[in-house]
Amino acid sequence: MQSSTVSSVVSDDGVTIGYRSLGSGPDLVIVHGSIATGEQWAPVADLLAPRVTCHLVDRRGRGRSGDSADYALEREAADIRAVLSAIGPQAALLAHSYGAICALEALRGGGRASSVLLYEPPLPLDGPVAGDALAPFAAEVSAGRLDDALAFALTEIVHVPAEAVAGLRQAPVWPGMAALTPTWVREIAAIDGLEPGVERYAGISAPVLCLLGELTAAHHVAATRALAGVLPQLRTETLPGQEHFAHMAAPELVADVLGRALG
């Protein structure tokens, strides 16, 4: 593992947001998805470190970051803007899944990045993403059945194939993901609270690269294609043989794509 430093910023509502920095070269702020911390992207960051300075952000409610009783998507967006402001406008921004929605909101609200890399933001297009599945997921979490809650949400909300979920359940990362399912409830609710469609992001002017797994769920493909319709500088790169978690399944592939994208 590369040597690193730990830093933090204070967001608009007083919550401390921590991040770990490693590597040398151009700056890349990395925002993880749900049921994760910034360390989920450490294998990719280690591979990029010889040529890119990676800043692994822990979103609020986990890792090195604090939390608040009042949760809102705009608070996540403000957190990202605070980190971008600390690193500087020359930084690129990479964000995965729900973190990519947070990043879009950050940019929509005035955040500045030299370029943007989004990996499958689960945006609602025709209606809620979770819909009727949110209540049983929340009930499993409230009852403390976190393993079952995680498996349910992955299959019924994220639409990860059952065989992939079964494999993930045996992986070392599973317990940590399950422990974070309470934060996932509020994040899924925030997604379902968005107005369907992607027109809200039409004003984003930074160049955008969307990463898309070749085998990923159809709703991720649809969301990325919808963004391409409103962001004139968007281009897409397909990750062959991959789904929603290529950064864990194939970090070398993801690091190679990112390295080429960042020049």
mmCIF file of C-alpha atoms in Angstrom:
data_model
loop_
_atom_site.group_PDB
_atom_site.id
_atom_site.type_symbol
_atom_site.label_atom_id
_atom_site.label_comp_id
_atom_site.label_asym_id
_atom_site.label_seq_id
_atom_site.Cartn_x
_atom_site.Cartn_y
_atom_site.Cartn_z
ATOM 1 C CA MET A 1 0.000 0.000 0.000
ATOM 2 C CA GLN A 2 1.193 3.505 -0.846
ATOM 3 C CA SER A 3 2.078 5.980 1.909
ATOM 4 C CA SER A 4 -0.679 8.489 2.491
ATOM 5 C CA THR A 5 -1.880 11.443 4.504
ATOM 6 C CA VAL A 6 -5.231 12.043 6.169
ATOM 7 C CA SER A 7 -6.983 15.414 5.949
ATOM 8 C CA SER A 8 -10.437 16.818 6.606
ATOM 9 C CA VAL A 9 -12.689 19.735 5.760
ATOM 10 C CA VAL A 10 -15.715 21.174 7.524
ATOM 11 C CA SER A 11 -18.895 21.155 5.471
ATOM 12 C CA ASP A 12 -21.569 23.849 5.443
ATOM 13 C CA ASP A 13 -23.477 22.351 8.381
ATOM 14 C CA GLY A 14 -20.377 21.867 10.560
ATOM 15 C CA VAL A 15 -19.870 18.157 9.835
ATOM 16 C CA THR A 16 -16.246 17.080 9.376
ATOM 17 C CA ILE A 17 -15.537 15.217 6.133
ATOM 18 C CA GLY A 18 -12.350 13.173 6.121
ATOM 19 C CA TYR A 19 -10.306 11.914 3.209
ATOM 20 C CA ARG A 20 -7.055 10.026 2.631
ATOM 21 C CA SER A 21 -4.613 11.225 -0.028
ATOM 22 C CA LEU A 22 -1.974 9.121 -1.762
ATOM 23 C CA GLY A 23 0.136 9.273 -4.876
ATOM 24 C CA SER A 24 1.677 12.033 -6.958
ATOM 25 C CA GLY A 25 0.612 13.922 -10.033
ATOM 26 C CA PRO A 26 -2.763 15.443 -11.014
ATOM 27 C CA ASP A 27 -5.451 15.453 -8.320
ATOM 28 C CA LEU A 28 -8.414 13.071 -8.422
ATOM 29 C CA VAL A 29 -11.153 13.297 -5.784
ATOM 30 C CA ILE A 30 -12.872 9.902 -5.446
ATOM 31 C CA VAL A 31 -16.409 9.673 -4.024
ATOM 32 C CA HIS A 32 -17.625 6.174 -3.181
ATOM 33 C CA GLY A 33 -21.142 4.775 -3.494
ATOM 34 C CA SER A 34 -23.527 3.400 -0.900
ATOM 35 C CA ILE A 35 -22.637 0.766 1.722
ATOM 36 C CA ALA A 36 -18.954 1.673 1.399
ATOM 37 C CA THR A 37 -16.180 3.978 2.526
ATOM 38 C CA GLY A 38 -13.469 5.588 0.472
ATOM 39 C CA GLU A 39 -11.276 2.563 1.157
ATOM 40 C CA GLN A 40 -13.371 0.500 -1.262
ATOM 41 C CA TRP A 41 -11.494 2.377 -3.986
ATOM 42 C CA ALA A 42 -8.050 1.855 -2.402
ATOM 43 C CA PRO A 43 -6.997 -0.929 -4.832
ATOM 44 C CA VAL A 44 -7.644 1.400 -7.783
ATOM 45 C CA ALA A 45 -5.964 4.327 -6.014
ATOM 46 C CA ASP A 46 -2.862 2.235 -5.260
ATOM 47 C CA LEU A 47 -2.537 1.406 -8.960
ATOM 48 C CA LEU A 48 -3.019 5.043 -9.988
ATOM 49 C CA ALA A 49 -0.709 6.465 -7.302
ATOM 50 C CA PRO A 50 2.489 6.516 -9.390
ATOM 51 C CA ARG A 51 0.864 9.054 -11.734
ATOM 52 C CA VAL A 52 -2.220 10.468 -9.974
ATOM 53 C CA THR A 53 -2.805 11.947 -6.514
ATOM 54 C CA CYS A 54 -5.952 10.217 -5.294
ATOM 55 C CA HIS A 55 -8.108 11.672 -2.529
ATOM 56 C CA LEU A 56 -10.351 8.950 -1.061
ATOM 57 C CA VAL A 57 -13.325 10.702 0.524
ATOM 58 C CA ASP A 58 -15.399 9.092 3.276
ATOM 59 C CA ARG A 59 -18.936 10.358 2.777
ATOM 60 C CA ARG A 60 -20.798 11.487 5.882
ATOM 61 C CA GLY A 61 -21.869 8.834 8.338
ATOM 62 C CA ARG A 62 -18.877 6.522 7.917
ATOM 63 C CA GLY A 63 -15.109 6.176 8.120
ATOM 64 C CA ARG A 64 -13.241 9.352 8.988
ATOM 65 C CA SER A 65 -16.310 11.591 8.556
ATOM 66 C CA GLY A 66 -18.939 12.793 10.966
ATOM 67 C CA ASP A 67 -22.701 12.871 10.539
ATOM 68 C CA SER A 68 -25.764 14.875 11.423
ATOM 69 C CA ALA A 69 -29.282 13.990 12.480
ATOM 70 C CA ASP A 70 -30.808 15.799 9.501
ATOM 71 C CA TYR A 71 -29.920 14.051 6.257
ATOM 72 C CA ALA A 72 -30.404 15.458 2.770
ATOM 73 C CA LEU A 73 -28.815 14.928 -0.621
ATOM 74 C CA GLU A 74 -27.845 18.602 -0.694
ATOM 75 C CA ARG A 75 -25.706 18.045 2.436
ATOM 76 C CA GLU A 76 -23.773 15.352 0.557
ATOM 77 C CA ALA A 77 -23.370 17.757 -2.362
ATOM 78 C CA ALA A 78 -22.051 20.452 -0.023
ATOM 79 C CA ASP A 79 -19.567 17.949 1.425
ATOM 80 C CA ILE A 80 -18.146 17.266 -2.034
ATOM 81 C CA ARG A 81 -17.946 20.962 -2.841
ATOM 82 C CA ALA A 82 -16.008 21.491 0.402
ATOM 83 C CA VAL A 83 -13.456 18.828 -0.553
ATOM 84 C CA LEU A 84 -13.145 20.153 -4.108
ATOM 85 C CA SER A 85 -12.600 23.641 -2.742
ATOM 86 C CA ALA A 86 -9.833 22.362 -0.460
ATOM 87 C CA ILE A 87 -8.056 20.441 -3.239
ATOM 88 C CA GLY A 88 -8.509 23.134 -5.885
ATOM 89 C CA PRO A 89 -10.305 23.594 -9.225
ATOM 90 C CA GLN A 90 -7.607 21.655 -11.065
ATOM 91 C CA ALA A 91 -8.862 18.422 -9.475
ATOM 92 C CA ALA A 92 -10.828 15.837 -11.431
ATOM 93 C CA LEU A 93 -13.828 14.228 -9.754
ATOM 94 C CA LEU A 94 -14.622 10.494 -9.873
ATOM 95 C CA ALA A 95 -17.820 9.212 -8.288
ATOM 96 C CA HIS A 96 -19.571 5.843 -8.155
ATOM 97 C CA SER A 97 -23.249 4.905 -7.937
ATOM 98 C CA TYR A 98 -25.106 7.024 -5.348
ATOM 99 C CA GLY A 99 -21.878 8.977 -4.898
ATOM 100 C CA ALA A 100 -22.177 9.902 -8.576
ATOM 101 C CA ILE A 101 -25.611 11.389 -7.906
ATOM 102 C CA CYS A 102 -24.092 13.355 -5.019
ATOM 103 C CA ALA A 103 -21.354 14.540 -7.392
ATOM 104 C CA LEU A 104 -23.872 15.653 -10.015
ATOM 105 C CA GLU A 105 -25.725 17.620 -7.346
ATOM 106 C CA ALA A 106 -22.446 19.153 -6.177
ATOM 107 C CA LEU A 107 -21.642 20.320 -9.706
ATOM 108 C CA ARG A 108 -25.191 21.519 -10.246
ATOM 109 C CA GLY A 109 -24.802 23.634 -7.111
ATOM 110 C CA GLY A 110 -21.606 25.330 -8.250
ATOM 111 C CA GLY A 111 -18.863 22.795 -7.488
ATOM 112 C CA ARG A 112 -15.861 23.031 -9.787
ATOM 113 C CA ALA A 113 -13.814 20.173 -11.233
ATOM 114 C CA SER A 114 -11.505 20.028 -14.220
ATOM 115 C CA SER A 115 -13.216 16.885 -15.472
ATOM 116 C CA VAL A 116 -15.819 14.469 -14.167
ATOM 117 C CA LEU A 117 -15.879 10.666 -14.236
ATOM 118 C CA LEU A 118 -19.150 8.990 -13.274
ATOM 119 C CA TYR A 119 -19.649 5.267 -12.769
ATOM 120 C CA GLU A 120 -23.327 4.313 -13.109
ATOM 121 C CA PRO A 121 -25.355 6.884 -11.159
ATOM 122 C CA PRO A 122 -28.732 5.194 -10.366
ATOM 123 C CA LEU A 123 -30.858 8.145 -11.412
ATOM 124 C CA PRO A 124 -34.654 7.873 -11.472
ATOM 125 C CA LEU A 125 -35.938 8.283 -15.013
ATOM 126 C CA ASP A 126 -39.610 7.303 -15.129
ATOM 127 C CA GLY A 127 -40.309 7.099 -11.406
ATOM 128 C CA PRO A 128 -38.758 5.880 -8.128
ATOM 129 C CA VAL A 129 -35.770 3.551 -8.339
ATOM 130 C CA ALA A 130 -36.713 1.518 -5.259
ATOM 131 C CA GLY A 131 -40.430 2.226 -5.066
ATOM 132 C CA ASP A 132 -42.292 -0.527 -3.228
ATOM 133 C CA ALA A 133 -39.015 -2.292 -2.377
ATOM 134 C CA LEU A 134 -37.897 0.506 -0.051
ATOM 135 C CA ALA A 135 -40.315 -0.310 2.776
ATOM 136 C CA PRO A 136 -39.370 -4.024 3.141
ATOM 137 C CA PHE A 137 -35.686 -3.111 2.890
ATOM 138 C CA ALA A 138 -36.073 -0.509 5.649
ATOM 139 C CA ALA A 139 -37.994 -3.043 7.749
ATOM 140 C CA GLU A 140 -35.189 -5.596 7.495
ATOM 141 C CA VAL A 141 -32.687 -2.945 8.547
ATOM 142 C CA SER A 142 -34.870 -1.817 11.489
ATOM 143 C CA ALA A 143 -35.145 -5.420 12.639
ATOM 144 C CA GLY A 144 -31.364 -5.758 12.640
ATOM 145 C CA ARG A 145 -31.311 -8.342 9.848
ATOM 146 C CA LEU A 146 -28.557 -6.499 8.030
ATOM 147 C CA ASP A 147 -27.225 -9.413 5.952
ATOM 148 C CA ASP A 148 -30.689 -10.198 4.617
ATOM 149 C CA ALA A 149 -31.371 -6.493 4.099
ATOM 150 C CA LEU A 150 -28.217 -6.124 2.017
ATOM 151 C CA ALA A 151 -28.981 -9.164 -0.120
ATOM 152 C CA PHE A 152 -32.564 -7.960 -0.644
ATOM 153 C CA ALA A 153 -31.539 -4.465 -1.708
ATOM 154 C CA LEU A 154 -28.822 -5.674 -4.059
ATOM 155 C CA THR A 155 -31.194 -8.026 -5.867
ATOM 156 C CA GLU A 156 -34.478 -6.103 -5.709
ATOM 157 C CA ILE A 157 -33.293 -2.478 -5.937
ATOM 158 C CA VAL A 158 -29.859 -2.491 -7.574
ATOM 159 C CA HIS A 159 -30.803 -5.556 -9.691
ATOM 160 C CA VAL A 160 -27.462 -7.275 -9.224
ATOM 161 C CA PRO A 161 -27.783 -10.877 -10.512
ATOM 162 C CA ALA A 162 -28.490 -13.391 -7.757
ATOM 163 C CA GLU A 163 -25.336 -15.367 -8.515
ATOM 164 C CA ALA A 164 -23.234 -12.233 -8.172
ATOM 165 C CA VAL A 165 -24.863 -11.430 -4.828
ATOM 166 C CA ALA A 166 -24.165 -14.980 -3.644
ATOM 167 C CA GLY A 167 -20.501 -14.559 -4.547
ATOM 168 C CA LEU A 168 -20.294 -11.150 -2.915
ATOM 169 C CA ARG A 169 -21.813 -12.593 0.247
ATOM 170 C CA GLN A 170 -18.709 -14.758 0.618
ATOM 171 C CA ALA A 171 -16.309 -11.861 0.063
ATOM 172 C CA PRO A 172 -14.387 -10.153 2.892
ATOM 173 C CA VAL A 173 -16.120 -6.845 2.116
ATOM 174 C CA TRP A 174 -19.609 -8.183 2.883
ATOM 175 C CA PRO A 175 -19.680 -7.588 6.677
ATOM 176 C CA GLY A 176 -18.630 -3.961 6.280
ATOM 177 C CA MET A 177 -21.229 -3.387 3.586
ATOM 178 C CA ALA A 178 -23.955 -4.975 5.694
ATOM 179 C CA ALA A 179 -23.024 -2.791 8.668
ATOM 180 C CA LEU A 180 -23.645 0.303 6.530
ATOM 181 C CA THR A 181 -27.128 -0.676 5.340
ATOM 182 C CA PRO A 182 -28.776 1.822 7.757
ATOM 183 C CA THR A 183 -27.132 4.667 5.808
ATOM 184 C CA TRP A 184 -28.348 3.092 2.569
ATOM 185 C CA VAL A 185 -31.982 3.440 3.584
ATOM 186 C CA ARG A 186 -31.740 7.234 3.707
ATOM 187 C CA GLU A 187 -29.776 7.360 0.469
ATOM 188 C CA ILE A 188 -32.298 5.285 -1.462
ATOM 189 C CA ALA A 189 -35.070 7.448 -0.052
ATOM 190 C CA ALA A 190 -33.177 10.512 -1.299
ATOM 191 C CA ILE A 191 -32.950 9.027 -4.802
ATOM 192 C CA ASP A 192 -36.658 8.269 -4.836
ATOM 193 C CA GLY A 193 -37.311 11.838 -3.702
ATOM 194 C CA LEU A 194 -35.700 13.282 -6.831
ATOM 195 C CA GLU A 195 -37.843 14.490 -9.680
ATOM 196 C CA PRO A 196 -37.636 11.818 -12.411
ATOM 197 C CA GLY A 197 -35.410 12.649 -15.354
ATOM 198 C CA VAL A 198 -31.992 14.226 -15.798
ATOM 199 C CA GLU A 199 -32.822 17.709 -17.069
ATOM 200 C CA ARG A 200 -31.714 19.179 -13.735
ATOM 201 C CA TYR A 201 -28.102 18.502 -14.750
ATOM 202 C CA ALA A 202 -28.220 20.196 -18.159
ATOM 203 C CA GLY A 203 -26.195 23.190 -16.923
ATOM 204 C CA ILE A 204 -23.082 21.162 -16.019
ATOM 205 C CA SER A 205 -20.308 22.347 -18.320
ATOM 206 C CA ALA A 206 -17.331 20.201 -17.274
ATOM 207 C CA PRO A 207 -16.358 17.338 -19.605
ATOM 208 C CA VAL A 208 -17.860 14.064 -18.350
ATOM 209 C CA LEU A 209 -16.757 10.465 -18.892
ATOM 210 C CA CYS A 210 -19.307 7.832 -17.878
ATOM 211 C CA LEU A 211 -18.051 4.339 -17.075
ATOM 212 C CA LEU A 212 -20.542 1.589 -17.822
ATOM 213 C CA GLY A 213 -20.176 -2.116 -17.099
ATOM 214 C CA GLU A 214 -20.820 -4.298 -20.132
ATOM 215 C CA LEU A 215 -22.991 -6.628 -18.025
ATOM 216 C CA THR A 216 -24.547 -4.017 -15.760
ATOM 217 C CA ALA A 217 -28.267 -3.703 -14.991
ATOM 218 C CA ALA A 218 -30.483 -2.098 -17.618
ATOM 219 C CA HIS A 219 -31.501 0.847 -15.429
ATOM 220 C CA HIS A 220 -27.860 1.954 -15.098
ATOM 221 C CA VAL A 221 -27.483 1.864 -18.868
ATOM 222 C CA ALA A 222 -30.671 3.883 -19.304
ATOM 223 C CA ALA A 223 -29.585 6.520 -16.773
ATOM 224 C CA THR A 224 -26.201 6.968 -18.452
ATOM 225 C CA ARG A 225 -27.794 7.273 -21.886
ATOM 226 C CA ALA A 226 -30.245 9.840 -20.527
ATOM 227 C CA LEU A 227 -27.362 11.934 -19.167
ATOM 228 C CA ALA A 228 -25.735 11.813 -22.588
ATOM 229 C CA GLY A 229 -28.821 13.516 -23.933
ATOM 230 C CA VAL A 230 -28.392 16.610 -21.739
ATOM 231 C CA LEU A 231 -24.613 16.862 -21.280
ATOM 232 C CA PRO A 232 -22.978 17.813 -24.583
ATOM 233 C CA GLN A 233 -19.447 16.966 -23.412
ATOM 234 C CA LEU A 234 -20.328 13.474 -22.155
ATOM 235 C CA ARG A 235 -18.710 10.361 -23.544
ATOM 236 C CA THR A 236 -19.051 6.759 -22.417
ATOM 237 C CA GLU A 237 -16.526 3.967 -21.978
ATOM 238 C CA THR A 238 -17.669 0.375 -21.511
ATOM 239 C CA LEU A 239 -15.882 -1.895 -19.048
ATOM 240 C CA PRO A 240 -15.831 -5.320 -20.743
ATOM 241 C CA GLY A 241 -17.179 -8.223 -18.715
ATOM 242 C CA GLN A 242 -18.009 -6.012 -15.721
ATOM 243 C CA GLU A 243 -21.090 -5.011 -13.750
ATOM 244 C CA HIS A 244 -21.642 -2.343 -11.073
ATOM 245 C CA PHE A 245 -18.557 -3.093 -8.953
ATOM 246 C CA ALA A 246 -15.684 -3.266 -11.429
ATOM 247 C CA HIS A 247 -13.458 -1.246 -9.093
ATOM 248 C CA MET A 248 -13.506 -4.251 -6.744
ATOM 249 C CA ALA A 249 -13.711 -7.060 -9.301
ATOM 250 C CA ALA A 250 -11.189 -5.652 -11.785
ATOM 251 C CA PRO A 251 -9.210 -2.758 -10.262
ATOM 252 C CA GLU A 252 -6.467 -3.062 -12.887
ATOM 253 C CA LEU A 253 -8.989 -2.529 -15.685
ATOM 254 C CA VAL A 254 -10.574 0.446 -13.964
ATOM 255 C CA ALA A 255 -7.200 2.012 -13.134
ATOM 256 C CA ASP A 256 -6.111 1.634 -16.765
ATOM 257 C CA VAL A 257 -9.281 3.338 -18.039
ATOM 258 C CA LEU A 258 -8.960 6.148 -15.510
ATOM 259 C CA GLY A 259 -5.260 6.622 -16.179
ATOM 260 C CA ARG A 260 -5.905 7.066 -19.897
ATOM 261 C CA ALA A 261 -8.845 9.396 -19.245
ATOM 262 C CA LEU A 262 -6.791 11.594 -16.944
ATOM 263 C CA GLY A 263 -3.917 11.763 -19.386
#
